[in-house]
CSV table of C-alpha atoms in Angstrom, one decimal:
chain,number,residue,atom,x,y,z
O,1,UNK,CA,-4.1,47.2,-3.0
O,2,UNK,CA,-3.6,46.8,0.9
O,3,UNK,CA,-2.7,43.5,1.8
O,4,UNK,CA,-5.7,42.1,4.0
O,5,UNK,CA,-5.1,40.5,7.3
O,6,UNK,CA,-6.5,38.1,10.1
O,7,UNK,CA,-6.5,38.0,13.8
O,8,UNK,CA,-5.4,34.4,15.5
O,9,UNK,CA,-4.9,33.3,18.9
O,10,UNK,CA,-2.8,30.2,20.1
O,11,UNK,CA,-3.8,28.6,23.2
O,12,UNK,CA,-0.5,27.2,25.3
O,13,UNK,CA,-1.5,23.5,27.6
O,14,UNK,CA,0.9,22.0,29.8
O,15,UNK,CA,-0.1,18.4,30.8
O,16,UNK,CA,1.6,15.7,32.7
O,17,UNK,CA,2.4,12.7,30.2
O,18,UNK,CA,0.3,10.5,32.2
O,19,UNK,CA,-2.7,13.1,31.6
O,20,UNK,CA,-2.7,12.2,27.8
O,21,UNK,CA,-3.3,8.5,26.4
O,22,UNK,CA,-2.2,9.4,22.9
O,23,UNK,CA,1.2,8.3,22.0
O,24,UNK,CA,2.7,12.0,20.5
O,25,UNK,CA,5.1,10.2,18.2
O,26,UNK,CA,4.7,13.2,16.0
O,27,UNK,CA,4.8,16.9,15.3
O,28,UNK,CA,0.7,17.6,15.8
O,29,UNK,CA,-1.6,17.9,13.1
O,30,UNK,CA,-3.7,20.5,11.3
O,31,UNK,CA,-7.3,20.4,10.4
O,32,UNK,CA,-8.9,20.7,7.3
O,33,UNK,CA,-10.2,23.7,6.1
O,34,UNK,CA,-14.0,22.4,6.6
O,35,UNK,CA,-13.8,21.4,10.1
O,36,UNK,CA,-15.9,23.9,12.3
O,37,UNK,CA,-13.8,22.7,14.7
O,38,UNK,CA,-12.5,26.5,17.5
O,39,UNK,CA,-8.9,25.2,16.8
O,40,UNK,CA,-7.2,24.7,13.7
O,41,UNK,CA,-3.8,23.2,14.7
O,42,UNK,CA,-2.1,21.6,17.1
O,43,UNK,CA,1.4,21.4,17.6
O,44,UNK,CA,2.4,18.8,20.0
O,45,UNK,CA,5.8,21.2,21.2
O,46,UNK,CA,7.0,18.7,23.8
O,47,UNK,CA,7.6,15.7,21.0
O,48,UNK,CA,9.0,18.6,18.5
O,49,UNK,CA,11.5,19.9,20.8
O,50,UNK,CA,12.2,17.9,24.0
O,51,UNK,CA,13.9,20.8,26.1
O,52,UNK,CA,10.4,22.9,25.7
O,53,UNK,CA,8.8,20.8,28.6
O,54,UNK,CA,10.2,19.0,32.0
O,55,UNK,CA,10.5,15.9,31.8
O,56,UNK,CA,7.5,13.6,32.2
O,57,UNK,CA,5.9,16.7,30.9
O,58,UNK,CA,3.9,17.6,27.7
O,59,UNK,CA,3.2,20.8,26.2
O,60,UNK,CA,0.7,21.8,23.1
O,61,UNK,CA,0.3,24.5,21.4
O,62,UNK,CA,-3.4,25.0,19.1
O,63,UNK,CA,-3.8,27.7,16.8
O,64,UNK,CA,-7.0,29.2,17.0
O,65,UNK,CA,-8.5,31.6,14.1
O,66,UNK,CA,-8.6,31.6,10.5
O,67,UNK,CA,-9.9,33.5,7.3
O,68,UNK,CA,-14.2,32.8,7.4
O,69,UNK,CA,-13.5,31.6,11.1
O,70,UNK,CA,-12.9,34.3,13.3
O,71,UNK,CA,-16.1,34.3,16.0
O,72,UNK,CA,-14.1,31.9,18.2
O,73,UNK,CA,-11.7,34.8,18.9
O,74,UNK,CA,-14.2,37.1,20.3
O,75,UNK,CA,-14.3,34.3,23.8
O,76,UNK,CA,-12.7,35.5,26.9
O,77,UNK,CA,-9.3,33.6,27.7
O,78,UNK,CA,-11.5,31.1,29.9
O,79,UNK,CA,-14.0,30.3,27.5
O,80,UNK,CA,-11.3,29.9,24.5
O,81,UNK,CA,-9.2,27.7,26.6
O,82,UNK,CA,-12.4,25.3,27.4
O,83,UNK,CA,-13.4,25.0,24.0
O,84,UNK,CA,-10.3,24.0,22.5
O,85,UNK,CA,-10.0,21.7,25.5
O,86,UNK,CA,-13.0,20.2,25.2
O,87,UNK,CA,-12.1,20.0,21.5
O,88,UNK,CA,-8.8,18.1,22.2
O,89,UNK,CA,-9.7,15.7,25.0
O,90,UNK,CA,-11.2,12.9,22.6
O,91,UNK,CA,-8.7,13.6,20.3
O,92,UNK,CA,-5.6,13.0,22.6
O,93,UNK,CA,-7.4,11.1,25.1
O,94,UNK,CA,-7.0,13.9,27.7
O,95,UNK,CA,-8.2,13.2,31.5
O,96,UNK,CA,-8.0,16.0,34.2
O,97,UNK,CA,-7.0,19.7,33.9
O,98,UNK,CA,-4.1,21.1,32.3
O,99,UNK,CA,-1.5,22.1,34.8
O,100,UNK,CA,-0.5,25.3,32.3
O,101,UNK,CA,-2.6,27.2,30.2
O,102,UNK,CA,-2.2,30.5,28.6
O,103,UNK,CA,-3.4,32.1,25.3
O,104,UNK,CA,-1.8,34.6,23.1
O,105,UNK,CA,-3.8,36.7,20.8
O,106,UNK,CA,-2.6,38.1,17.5
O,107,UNK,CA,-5.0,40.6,16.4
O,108,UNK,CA,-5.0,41.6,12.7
O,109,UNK,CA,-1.4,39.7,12.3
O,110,UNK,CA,-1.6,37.1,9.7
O,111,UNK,CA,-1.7,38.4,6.0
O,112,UNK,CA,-3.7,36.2,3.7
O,113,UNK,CA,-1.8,36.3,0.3
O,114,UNK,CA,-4.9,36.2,-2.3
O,115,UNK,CA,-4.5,35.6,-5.6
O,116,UNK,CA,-2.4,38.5,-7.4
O,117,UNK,CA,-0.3,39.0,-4.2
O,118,UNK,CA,2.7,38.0,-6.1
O,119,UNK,CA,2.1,41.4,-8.9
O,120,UNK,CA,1.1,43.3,-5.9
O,121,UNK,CA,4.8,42.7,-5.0
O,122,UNK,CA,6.1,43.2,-7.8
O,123,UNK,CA,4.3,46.4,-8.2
O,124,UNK,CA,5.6,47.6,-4.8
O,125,UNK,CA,9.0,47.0,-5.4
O,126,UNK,CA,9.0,48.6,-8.7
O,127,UNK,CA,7.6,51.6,-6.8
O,128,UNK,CA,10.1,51.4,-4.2
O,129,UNK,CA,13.0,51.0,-6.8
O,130,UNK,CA,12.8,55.0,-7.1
O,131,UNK,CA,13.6,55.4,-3.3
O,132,UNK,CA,17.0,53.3,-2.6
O,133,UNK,CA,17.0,52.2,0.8
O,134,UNK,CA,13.0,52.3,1.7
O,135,UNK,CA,12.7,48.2,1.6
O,136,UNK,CA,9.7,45.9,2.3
O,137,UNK,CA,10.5,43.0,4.9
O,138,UNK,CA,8.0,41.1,7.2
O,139,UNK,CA,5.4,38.5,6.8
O,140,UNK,CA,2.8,40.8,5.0
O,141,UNK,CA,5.1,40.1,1.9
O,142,UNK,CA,7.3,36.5,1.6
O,143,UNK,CA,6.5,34.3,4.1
O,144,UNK,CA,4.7,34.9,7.7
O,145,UNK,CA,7.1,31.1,9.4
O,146,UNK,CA,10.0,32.7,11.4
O,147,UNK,CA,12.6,31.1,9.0
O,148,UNK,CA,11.0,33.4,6.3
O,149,UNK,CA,10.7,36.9,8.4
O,150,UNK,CA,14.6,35.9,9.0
O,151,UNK,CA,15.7,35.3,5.5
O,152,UNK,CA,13.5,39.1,5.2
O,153,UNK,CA,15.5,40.6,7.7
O,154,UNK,CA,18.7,39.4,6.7
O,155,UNK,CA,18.0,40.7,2.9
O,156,UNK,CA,16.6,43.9,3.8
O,157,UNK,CA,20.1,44.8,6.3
O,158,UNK,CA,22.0,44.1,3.4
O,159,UNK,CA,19.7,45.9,1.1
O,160,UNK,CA,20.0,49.1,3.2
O,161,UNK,CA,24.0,48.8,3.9
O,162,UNK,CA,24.2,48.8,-0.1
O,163,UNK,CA,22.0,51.5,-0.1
O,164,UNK,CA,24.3,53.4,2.1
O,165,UNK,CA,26.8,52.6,0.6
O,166,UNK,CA,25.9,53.8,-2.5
O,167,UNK,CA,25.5,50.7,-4.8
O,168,UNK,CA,22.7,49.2,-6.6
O,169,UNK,CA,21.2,45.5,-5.2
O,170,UNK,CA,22.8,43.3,-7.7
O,171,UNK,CA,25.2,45.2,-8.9
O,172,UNK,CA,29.3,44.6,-8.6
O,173,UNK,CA,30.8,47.2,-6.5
O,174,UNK,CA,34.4,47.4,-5.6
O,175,UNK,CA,35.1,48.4,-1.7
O,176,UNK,CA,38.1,50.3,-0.9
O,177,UNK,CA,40.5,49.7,1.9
């Protein structure tokens, strides 16, 4: 079966410190699954990585959009940005207007991996096994978190230079001079 996906958006703020109240001594947070709330996430990017913001600055990143909650996508950029605003300002104890915002949409990008995702794998890759060097790799499959699209990437280049090479994944081969 085709593996479904969902369409997201992340909303980018940049804020002068002194614009937020809350303290930031962590990574962000995400909401539960219930909440009607437009965003989902919120990564607080400035406390995470401390080069991704001048100093005295603070930058978030929300994540708008998941599976049974996609109306909030169909707002213009305006709209969206408001909403998650007006979301975060009690939250974070935000005053004024951001001094950066931006939003990024992601239509129909984020597999959802439903139960029997794992056979459906399995399945394709048995199907593939007939066809050396046509390899599966991206997050519809292992993992959609950069660090897992790598690992993919890395796997499938070395998947294909056996398969040019003429030797079976996870077998011994010996290379010549």
């Amino acid at each position: 079966g085709m593996i479904r996906s969902i369409s997201t958006a992340v909303v980018g703020l940049g804020f002068k410190r002194e614009q937020i109240r809350h303290r930031l001594d962590g990574h962000g947070y995400v909401g539960a699954h219930t909440e009607a709330a437009v965003h989902t996430a919120c990564t607080w990017v400035s406390s995470k990585w401390a080069d991704r913001a001048p100093r005295g600055s603070v930058q978030l990143r929300c994540f708008v959009g998941r599976d049974g909650a996609q109306s909030a996508l169909e707002m213009d950029d305006r709209d969206l940005t408001q909403a998650v605003l007006d979301e975060l300002r009690p939250l974070l104890g935000i005053t004024g207007t951001p001094v950066l915002a931006r939003v990024y949409r992601w239509r129909e990008a984020m597999p959802q991996y439903e139960i029997g995702h794992l056979a459906r794998l399995d399945a394709m890759q048995a199907a593939l096994a007939a066809t050396p060097g046509l390899i599966l790799a991206g997050a519809p499959y292992r993992g959609v978190g950069l660090p897992d699209c790598i690992a993919q990437g890395v796997s499938a280049a070395e998947q294909a230079l056996a398969a040019l090479r003429g030797i079976r994944p996870g077998a011994t081969a010996m290379m010549g001079p």
